[in-house]
Short mmCIF file of C-alpha atoms and ligand atoms in Angstrom, two decimals:
data_model
loop_
_atom_site.label_atom_id
_atom_site.label_comp_id
_atom_site.label_asym_id
_atom_site.label_seq_id
_atom_site.Cartn_x
_atom_site.Cartn_y
_atom_site.Cartn_z
CA MET A 20 -63.68 0.41 -72.18
CA SER A 21 -67.78 0.91 -72.67
CA LEU A 22 -70.50 0.62 -70.30
CA HIS A 23 -72.74 -2.63 -71.42
CA ASP A 24 -74.34 -5.31 -69.03
CA LYS A 25 -74.26 -8.90 -70.03
CA PHE A 26 -78.15 -9.00 -71.21
CA GLY A 27 -76.50 -6.26 -74.30
CA ARG A 28 -78.30 -2.56 -73.00
CA GLN A 29 -76.30 -0.07 -73.42
CA ILE A 30 -75.83 2.46 -70.13
CA THR A 31 -76.03 6.23 -71.47
CA ASP A 32 -78.39 6.94 -68.34
CA LEU A 33 -76.55 8.55 -64.98
CA ARG A 34 -78.80 9.36 -62.10
CA ILE A 35 -76.07 10.90 -59.51
CA SER A 36 -77.54 11.26 -55.38
CA VAL A 37 -75.47 14.78 -53.54
CA THR A 38 -76.97 14.76 -50.12
CA ASP A 39 -79.38 11.63 -48.49
CA ARG A 40 -80.50 15.15 -46.80
CA CYS A 41 -84.30 16.24 -47.03
CA ASN A 42 -86.33 19.33 -45.99
CA PHE A 43 -89.53 17.34 -47.14
CA ARG A 44 -90.83 13.72 -45.31
CA CYS A 45 -92.81 12.97 -47.99
CA VAL A 46 -94.93 10.39 -47.06
CA TYR A 47 -93.40 7.82 -49.49
CA CYS A 48 -90.09 8.16 -48.94
CA ARG A 49 -89.77 9.21 -45.79
CA SER A 50 -90.97 8.39 -42.32
CA ALA A 51 -91.88 11.43 -39.55
CA ASN A 52 -90.61 9.10 -36.95
CA PRO A 53 -87.23 9.90 -36.72
CA GLU A 54 -85.97 6.35 -35.99
CA HIS A 55 -87.07 5.42 -39.32
CA ASN A 56 -84.71 8.37 -40.67
CA PRO A 57 -81.60 7.21 -39.36
CA ASN A 58 -79.54 9.94 -39.68
CA GLY A 59 -76.92 10.65 -43.28
CA HIS A 60 -74.41 8.66 -44.68
CA GLU A 61 -70.93 10.17 -45.22
CA LEU A 62 -71.06 12.74 -48.73
CA LEU A 63 -68.44 11.90 -51.06
CA SER A 64 -67.07 15.83 -51.80
CA TRP A 65 -67.76 17.32 -54.78
CA ASP A 66 -64.46 16.98 -56.08
CA GLU A 67 -64.39 13.10 -55.46
CA LEU A 68 -68.64 12.93 -57.69
CA GLU A 69 -67.14 15.16 -60.59
CA ARG A 70 -64.52 12.85 -60.95
CA LEU A 71 -66.68 9.84 -61.00
CA VAL A 72 -69.30 11.54 -63.39
CA ARG A 73 -65.84 12.64 -65.62
CA ILE A 74 -65.13 9.11 -65.58
CA LEU A 75 -68.26 7.66 -66.61
CA VAL A 76 -68.86 10.64 -69.00
CA GLY A 77 -65.17 8.99 -71.00
CA LEU A 78 -67.46 5.99 -70.98
CA GLY A 79 -70.52 6.45 -72.82
CA ILE A 80 -72.29 8.77 -70.08
CA ARG A 81 -74.24 11.26 -71.92
CA LYS A 82 -77.53 11.86 -69.66
CA VAL A 83 -76.30 12.72 -66.47
CA ARG A 84 -79.09 13.93 -63.49
CA VAL A 85 -78.38 15.63 -60.00
CA THR A 86 -80.84 14.45 -57.10
CA GLY A 87 -81.59 13.53 -53.65
CA GLY A 88 -82.50 14.12 -51.14
CA GLU A 89 -82.78 17.16 -51.67
CA PRO A 90 -79.74 18.71 -53.86
CA LEU A 91 -80.55 22.19 -53.54
CA ALA A 92 -80.74 21.09 -49.42
CA ARG A 93 -76.94 20.83 -49.77
CA PRO A 94 -74.59 24.10 -50.26
CA GLY A 95 -71.62 24.37 -52.81
CA LEU A 96 -74.88 22.58 -55.24
CA GLU A 97 -74.58 25.44 -58.76
CA GLN A 98 -70.81 25.30 -58.79
CA PHE A 99 -70.63 21.51 -58.78
CA ILE A 100 -73.35 21.64 -61.40
CA ALA A 101 -71.03 24.61 -63.08
CA ARG A 102 -68.15 21.75 -63.18
CA LEU A 103 -70.26 18.91 -64.81
CA ALA A 104 -71.07 21.64 -67.11
CA ARG A 105 -67.93 21.89 -67.80
CA LEU A 106 -67.37 18.09 -68.87
CA GLY A 107 -69.45 18.70 -71.61
CA ILE A 108 -72.79 16.03 -70.69
CA ARG A 109 -74.96 15.88 -73.32
CA ASP A 110 -78.49 15.97 -71.75
CA LEU A 111 -77.81 17.71 -67.02
CA SER A 112 -80.97 17.63 -65.61
CA MET A 113 -81.99 18.04 -61.99
CA THR A 114 -84.10 17.19 -60.12
CA THR A 115 -86.04 18.49 -56.67
CA ASN A 116 -88.29 19.09 -54.48
CA GLY A 117 -88.67 22.58 -55.65
CA LEU A 118 -88.94 24.49 -52.37
CA ALA A 119 -85.55 26.45 -52.80
CA LEU A 120 -85.93 26.49 -56.41
CA ALA A 121 -86.88 30.14 -56.88
CA GLY A 122 -83.57 31.34 -55.38
CA CYS A 123 -81.74 30.51 -56.72
CA CYS A 124 -83.58 28.89 -60.41
CA ASP A 125 -81.04 32.09 -62.57
CA ARG A 126 -77.29 30.79 -61.40
CA LEU A 127 -78.24 26.93 -61.81
CA VAL A 128 -78.84 28.27 -65.57
CA ARG A 129 -76.10 30.34 -65.79
CA ALA A 130 -74.24 27.24 -64.03
CA GLY A 131 -75.06 25.80 -67.37
CA LEU A 132 -78.09 22.98 -66.21
CA HIS A 133 -80.30 22.67 -68.99
CA ARG A 134 -83.87 20.86 -67.71
CA ILE A 135 -85.60 20.92 -63.96
CA ASN A 136 -88.36 17.99 -62.70
CA ILE A 137 -89.42 19.38 -59.79
CA SER A 138 -91.54 17.12 -57.43
CA LEU A 139 -95.16 17.87 -56.96
CA ASP A 140 -97.95 15.92 -55.17
CA SER A 141 -100.85 18.41 -54.50
CA LEU A 142 -102.53 21.42 -55.46
CA ASP A 143 -104.01 21.18 -52.16
CA PRO A 144 -102.84 23.37 -49.69
CA VAL A 145 -104.13 20.57 -46.68
CA LYS A 146 -102.73 17.27 -48.81
CA PHE A 147 -99.65 19.06 -50.06
CA GLU A 148 -99.26 19.68 -45.87
CA ARG A 149 -99.94 16.02 -44.92
CA ILE A 150 -97.77 13.98 -48.70
CA THR A 151 -95.19 16.90 -47.26
CA ARG A 152 -94.72 17.19 -44.04
CA THR A 153 -94.66 21.06 -44.85
CA ARG A 154 -96.60 23.78 -45.96
CA SER A 155 -94.57 24.66 -49.23
CA LEU A 156 -96.61 24.97 -51.24
CA PRO A 157 -96.86 28.07 -52.67
CA GLN A 158 -93.04 28.12 -52.77
CA VAL A 159 -92.75 25.23 -54.73
CA LEU A 160 -95.39 26.74 -56.65
CA GLU A 161 -93.00 29.92 -57.43
CA GLY A 162 -90.46 27.53 -57.76
CA ILE A 163 -92.11 25.95 -61.17
CA HIS A 164 -93.16 29.52 -62.15
CA ALA A 165 -89.12 30.68 -61.85
CA ALA A 166 -88.32 27.23 -63.95
CA GLN A 167 -91.20 28.86 -66.44
CA ALA A 168 -89.85 32.08 -67.08
CA SER A 169 -86.01 30.36 -67.10
CA PRO A 170 -84.09 29.15 -70.67
CA LEU A 171 -84.53 25.73 -68.57
CA ARG A 172 -87.02 22.64 -71.07
CA PRO A 173 -88.67 21.34 -70.56
CA VAL A 174 -90.29 21.60 -66.81
CA LYS A 175 -91.92 18.69 -65.82
CA VAL A 176 -93.90 18.23 -63.17
CA ASN A 177 -93.54 15.16 -61.34
CA ALA A 178 -96.20 13.39 -58.40
CA VAL A 179 -96.11 10.63 -57.80
CA LEU A 180 -99.60 9.17 -57.21
CA VAL A 181 -100.96 6.83 -53.87
CA ARG A 182 -104.22 6.27 -53.43
CA GLY A 183 -106.69 7.54 -50.53
CA LEU A 184 -104.55 10.83 -50.69
CA ASN A 185 -103.46 12.50 -53.68
CA ASP A 186 -105.31 9.94 -56.89
CA ASP A 187 -108.36 12.44 -57.08
CA GLU A 188 -106.28 15.52 -58.52
CA VAL A 189 -105.63 13.39 -61.73
CA GLU A 190 -108.07 15.63 -63.28
CA SER A 191 -107.02 18.79 -61.59
CA PHE A 192 -101.90 18.02 -62.07
CA ALA A 193 -104.41 18.35 -65.17
CA GLU A 194 -105.53 21.15 -66.30
CA PHE A 195 -102.14 21.97 -64.54
CA ALA A 196 -100.06 21.43 -67.25
CA ARG A 197 -102.66 22.67 -69.81
CA ALA A 198 -102.72 26.22 -68.11
CA GLN A 199 -98.96 26.32 -67.26
CA ASP A 200 -97.98 24.54 -70.47
CA LEU A 201 -95.71 21.71 -68.92
CA VAL A 202 -94.60 17.95 -68.57
CA MET A 203 -97.13 16.71 -66.28
CA ARG A 204 -95.57 13.13 -65.22
CA PHE A 205 -98.07 11.17 -62.88
CA ILE A 206 -95.17 9.01 -61.18
CA GLU A 207 -96.39 5.07 -59.14
CA PHE A 208 -95.82 4.48 -55.84
CA MET A 209 -93.42 2.22 -55.36
CA PRO A 210 -91.91 -0.26 -52.49
CA LEU A 211 -89.17 2.40 -51.71
CA ASP A 212 -90.69 4.03 -49.17
CA ALA A 213 -89.47 4.75 -45.15
CA ASP A 214 -92.13 3.49 -42.98
CA ARG A 215 -92.44 0.45 -45.62
CA HIS A 216 -95.69 0.77 -45.62
CA TRP A 217 -96.44 0.29 -50.37
CA THR A 218 -98.96 -2.32 -50.93
CA ARG A 219 -99.94 -3.15 -53.99
CA ASP A 220 -103.66 -1.68 -53.47
CA LEU A 221 -101.61 2.53 -52.56
CA VAL A 222 -100.54 1.71 -56.56
CA VAL A 223 -103.02 4.27 -58.20
CA PRO A 224 -102.21 2.21 -62.50
CA ALA A 225 -100.95 4.59 -65.04
CA ALA A 226 -103.67 3.35 -67.33
CA GLU A 227 -106.15 4.31 -65.16
CA VAL A 228 -104.72 7.70 -64.98
CA LYS A 229 -104.64 7.83 -68.81
CA ARG A 230 -108.01 6.49 -68.68
CA ARG A 231 -109.55 9.12 -66.44
CA ILE A 232 -107.53 12.20 -68.20
CA GLU A 233 -108.58 11.19 -71.96
CA ALA A 234 -111.96 10.83 -70.73
CA ARG A 235 -111.70 14.88 -70.85
CA TRP A 236 -110.09 15.58 -72.76
CA PRO A 237 -108.14 14.41 -76.04
CA LEU A 238 -105.04 12.21 -75.99
CA VAL A 239 -102.31 12.24 -78.70
CA PRO A 240 -99.41 9.16 -78.08
CA LEU A 241 -95.97 11.46 -78.17
CA PRO A 242 -92.95 9.57 -79.94
CA HIS A 243 -90.54 8.19 -76.69
CA GLU A 244 -86.55 6.85 -77.03
CA PRO A 245 -87.12 2.50 -75.47
CA SER A 246 -85.12 3.14 -72.81
CA GLU A 247 -87.47 6.25 -71.93
CA THR A 248 -88.91 5.54 -68.26
CA ALA A 249 -92.53 7.88 -69.60
CA ARG A 250 -94.45 6.96 -71.99
CA LYS A 251 -95.95 10.96 -73.95
CA PHE A 252 -98.49 12.16 -74.49
CA ARG A 253 -99.94 16.22 -75.37
CA PHE A 254 -103.29 16.81 -75.49
CA ALA A 255 -105.10 17.26 -78.87
CA ASP A 256 -106.78 19.91 -78.25
CA GLY A 257 -103.94 22.57 -76.67
CA ARG A 258 -100.97 22.81 -74.48
CA GLY A 259 -99.13 20.47 -72.14
CA GLU A 260 -98.05 17.70 -71.97
CA ILE A 261 -98.57 14.22 -69.89
CA GLY A 262 -96.09 11.72 -69.37
CA LEU A 263 -97.18 7.91 -67.17
CA ILE A 264 -94.47 6.36 -65.35
CA ALA A 265 -95.52 2.92 -64.62
CA PRO A 266 -92.19 0.83 -63.11
CA VAL A 267 -95.04 -1.46 -61.06
CA SER A 268 -98.04 -2.23 -63.42
CA GLN A 269 -95.66 -2.44 -66.91
CA PRO A 270 -92.55 -2.26 -65.65
CA PHE A 271 -89.39 -1.08 -68.74
CA CYS A 272 -86.47 -2.21 -67.83
CA GLY A 273 -85.93 -4.81 -70.96
CA PHE A 274 -84.57 -1.40 -72.11
CA CYS A 275 -82.81 0.08 -68.92
CA SER A 276 -80.21 2.50 -69.36
CA ARG A 277 -79.66 4.05 -65.65
CA ILE A 278 -77.01 3.59 -63.18
CA ARG A 279 -77.17 5.13 -59.84
CA ILE A 280 -74.88 6.81 -57.41
CA THR A 281 -75.05 6.87 -54.21
CA ALA A 282 -74.44 9.95 -51.63
CA ASP A 283 -72.71 8.09 -50.01
CA GLY A 284 -70.58 6.27 -53.15
CA LYS A 285 -72.14 2.81 -53.95
CA LEU A 286 -72.21 2.54 -57.57
CA ARG A 287 -75.74 0.34 -58.31
CA THR A 288 -76.92 -1.04 -61.17
CA CYS A 289 -80.59 -0.90 -60.42
CA LEU A 290 -82.89 1.38 -57.86
CA PHE A 291 -83.78 -2.13 -56.71
CA SER A 292 -80.28 -4.07 -56.45
CA ARG A 293 -79.90 -5.84 -53.65
CA GLU A 294 -76.89 -4.77 -53.68
CA GLU A 295 -74.29 -2.68 -54.43
CA TYR A 296 -70.35 -1.13 -55.30
CA ASP A 297 -68.33 0.90 -53.22
CA LEU A 298 -66.98 3.34 -55.00
CA ARG A 299 -65.27 5.14 -52.13
CA PRO A 300 -62.43 3.27 -51.16
CA LEU A 301 -61.22 2.96 -54.37
CA LEU A 302 -61.45 7.70 -54.49
CA ARG A 303 -59.95 7.35 -51.26
CA THR A 304 -56.87 4.97 -51.71
CA GLY A 305 -55.05 6.44 -55.17
CA ALA A 306 -56.98 4.04 -57.55
CA SER A 307 -56.25 5.60 -60.95
CA ASP A 308 -59.14 6.67 -63.33
CA GLU A 309 -58.43 3.96 -65.35
CA GLN A 310 -58.50 1.02 -62.36
CA ILE A 311 -61.94 3.22 -61.23
CA ALA A 312 -63.58 3.05 -64.95
CA ALA A 313 -62.74 -1.35 -65.19
CA ALA A 314 -63.86 -1.98 -61.69
CA ILE A 315 -67.56 0.01 -63.17
CA CYS A 316 -67.59 -1.61 -66.02
CA ASN A 317 -67.11 -4.83 -64.47
CA ARG A 318 -70.11 -3.85 -61.54
CA VAL A 319 -72.17 -3.65 -65.21
CA LEU A 320 -71.83 -6.22 -66.64
CA GLU A 321 -74.48 -7.54 -63.83
CA LYS A 322 -77.01 -5.34 -63.42
CA GLU A 323 -79.80 -7.03 -62.84
CA ALA A 324 -82.45 -8.00 -65.67
CA GLY A 325 -85.19 -6.57 -63.84
CA HIS A 326 -86.88 -4.92 -60.37
CA ARG A 327 -88.66 -7.86 -59.19
CA ILE A 328 -91.40 -5.93 -58.41
CA ASN A 329 -93.62 -7.83 -59.45
CA GLU A 330 -92.54 -11.42 -58.90
CA PRO A 331 -93.51 -13.53 -56.07
CA ASP A 332 -90.39 -13.57 -53.32
CA PHE A 333 -89.13 -9.48 -53.83
CA VAL A 334 -87.97 -8.20 -51.49
CA PRO A 335 -87.10 -4.25 -50.68
CA PRO A 336 -83.55 -3.38 -50.96
CA ALA A 337 -82.66 -1.72 -47.29
CA ARG A 338 -81.75 2.15 -48.12
CA THR A 339 -84.50 3.42 -49.20
CA MET A 340 -85.45 6.00 -52.26
CA VAL A 341 -84.18 8.81 -49.96
CA PHE A 342 -81.09 7.02 -50.08
CA ILE A 343 -80.81 6.14 -53.28
CA GLY A 344 -81.63 9.50 -55.10
CA GLY A 345 -84.22 8.64 -57.58
N1 SAM B 427 -86.13 16.09 -53.44
C1 SAM B 427 -86.31 15.85 -54.53
C2 SAM B 427 -87.47 15.78 -54.74
O1 SAM B 427 -88.00 14.73 -54.03
O2 SAM B 427 -87.90 15.65 -56.08
C3 SAM B 427 -85.26 14.40 -55.49
C4 SAM B 427 -84.77 13.38 -54.88
S1 SAM B 427 -86.61 12.65 -54.83
C5 SAM B 427 -86.17 10.63 -54.08
C6 SAM B 427 -86.98 11.73 -56.47
C7 SAM B 427 -88.09 11.45 -57.00
O3 SAM B 427 -87.75 10.49 -56.65
C8 SAM B 427 -88.93 12.70 -56.89
O4 SAM B 427 -89.90 13.09 -58.38
C9 SAM B 427 -90.02 11.32 -55.73
O5 SAM B 427 -91.60 12.13 -56.18
C10 SAM B 427 -90.05 9.97 -55.51
N2 SAM B 427 -89.93 9.49 -55.19
C11 SAM B 427 -89.84 9.71 -53.37
N3 SAM B 427 -90.54 8.19 -53.54
C12 SAM B 427 -91.05 7.67 -53.63
C13 SAM B 427 -91.62 6.15 -54.17
N4 SAM B 427 -91.50 5.36 -52.36
N5 SAM B 427 -92.12 5.39 -55.75
C14 SAM B 427 -91.75 6.36 -56.24
N6 SAM B 427 -91.93 7.24 -56.89
C15 SAM B 427 -89.98 7.86 -55.25
FE1 SF4 B 428 -87.04 14.56 -49.43
FE2 SF4 B 428 -87.60 14.08 -52.92
FE3 SF4 B 428 -87.99 12.27 -50.76
FE4 SF4 B 428 -89.91 13.75 -50.33
S1 SF4 B 428 -88.86 13.04 -52.49
S2 SF4 B 428 -88.55 14.09 -49.00
S3 SF4 B 428 -88.19 16.14 -50.79
S4 SF4 B 428 -86.53 13.47 -51.50
#
């Protein structure tokens, strides 16, 4: 058995969400209105999550990214990373808002984490607060520095650009990448926010970001795997890299190699899936590993061709980003 879909795409990457809770309320993800942030779902146990990853590694998954919600907000995360590391995953990474990272970075390295992505949507404390609704910029910067001082490589910093909110910071982020010698990635805002405020006008296209950075510092394209989400560039004259992730303006679905498992045990074959497959009944009614593997393979076969954001009849999924795992 292996993970292929009916379009011939091989699935090698897993994003696994370990929680749908979060200590930030980023405007493009969660809501300021508690009624729009429903209580978290019942989470899978660490044993259940590890079992699913082990089954998927047996089916050819080689890259695993732990995400959420905020993964560092779930007690036991470090031990879980250690359990995943023992499965012999070739590329084991995590995405975090960085709030708690400085205090646990060394332990994550010892647990066997390979690399890390940290979200940072503004370098300005006032705008950072407006976006995340927290005053945590100093802690996040400390987390980035801790990652830089650790063996985790590459350190990638993710900014979601929203027109009128932080699009004036493109050049500052590029300077940050150069000064800190890290990978700065610019992500297009996707229609997955809890307040459903997304409109096409709020998306800052990757082409604009590239044009603006190139006007100041010449860029050299770097090779990338077709299934990679980011188009990568280094600065011709120095340190640092940028990555452009353009799911809206330049969809990369044709080469997608990803599936997702939500913190409550739903298999999602696309970020924008309108339907999901509940693995919990299998996990909790004594199904064998082989039965679970067969169910996953059957479902993956039906993976969507693409996300349809640019189609006139596009309907966003019922779940928003924090409940899916980005
Ligand atoms: N809490 C962690 C964090 O923020 O890095 C991990 C989970 S978060 C859902 C994963 C990634 O999704 C982050 O880089 C975040 O910026 C991104 N994200 C969240 N909502 C988004 C949206 N509507 N469009 C594009 N990216 C989004
Ligand atoms: Fe939390 Fe990450 Fe969503 Fe921000 S993007 S609200 S940090 S899950």
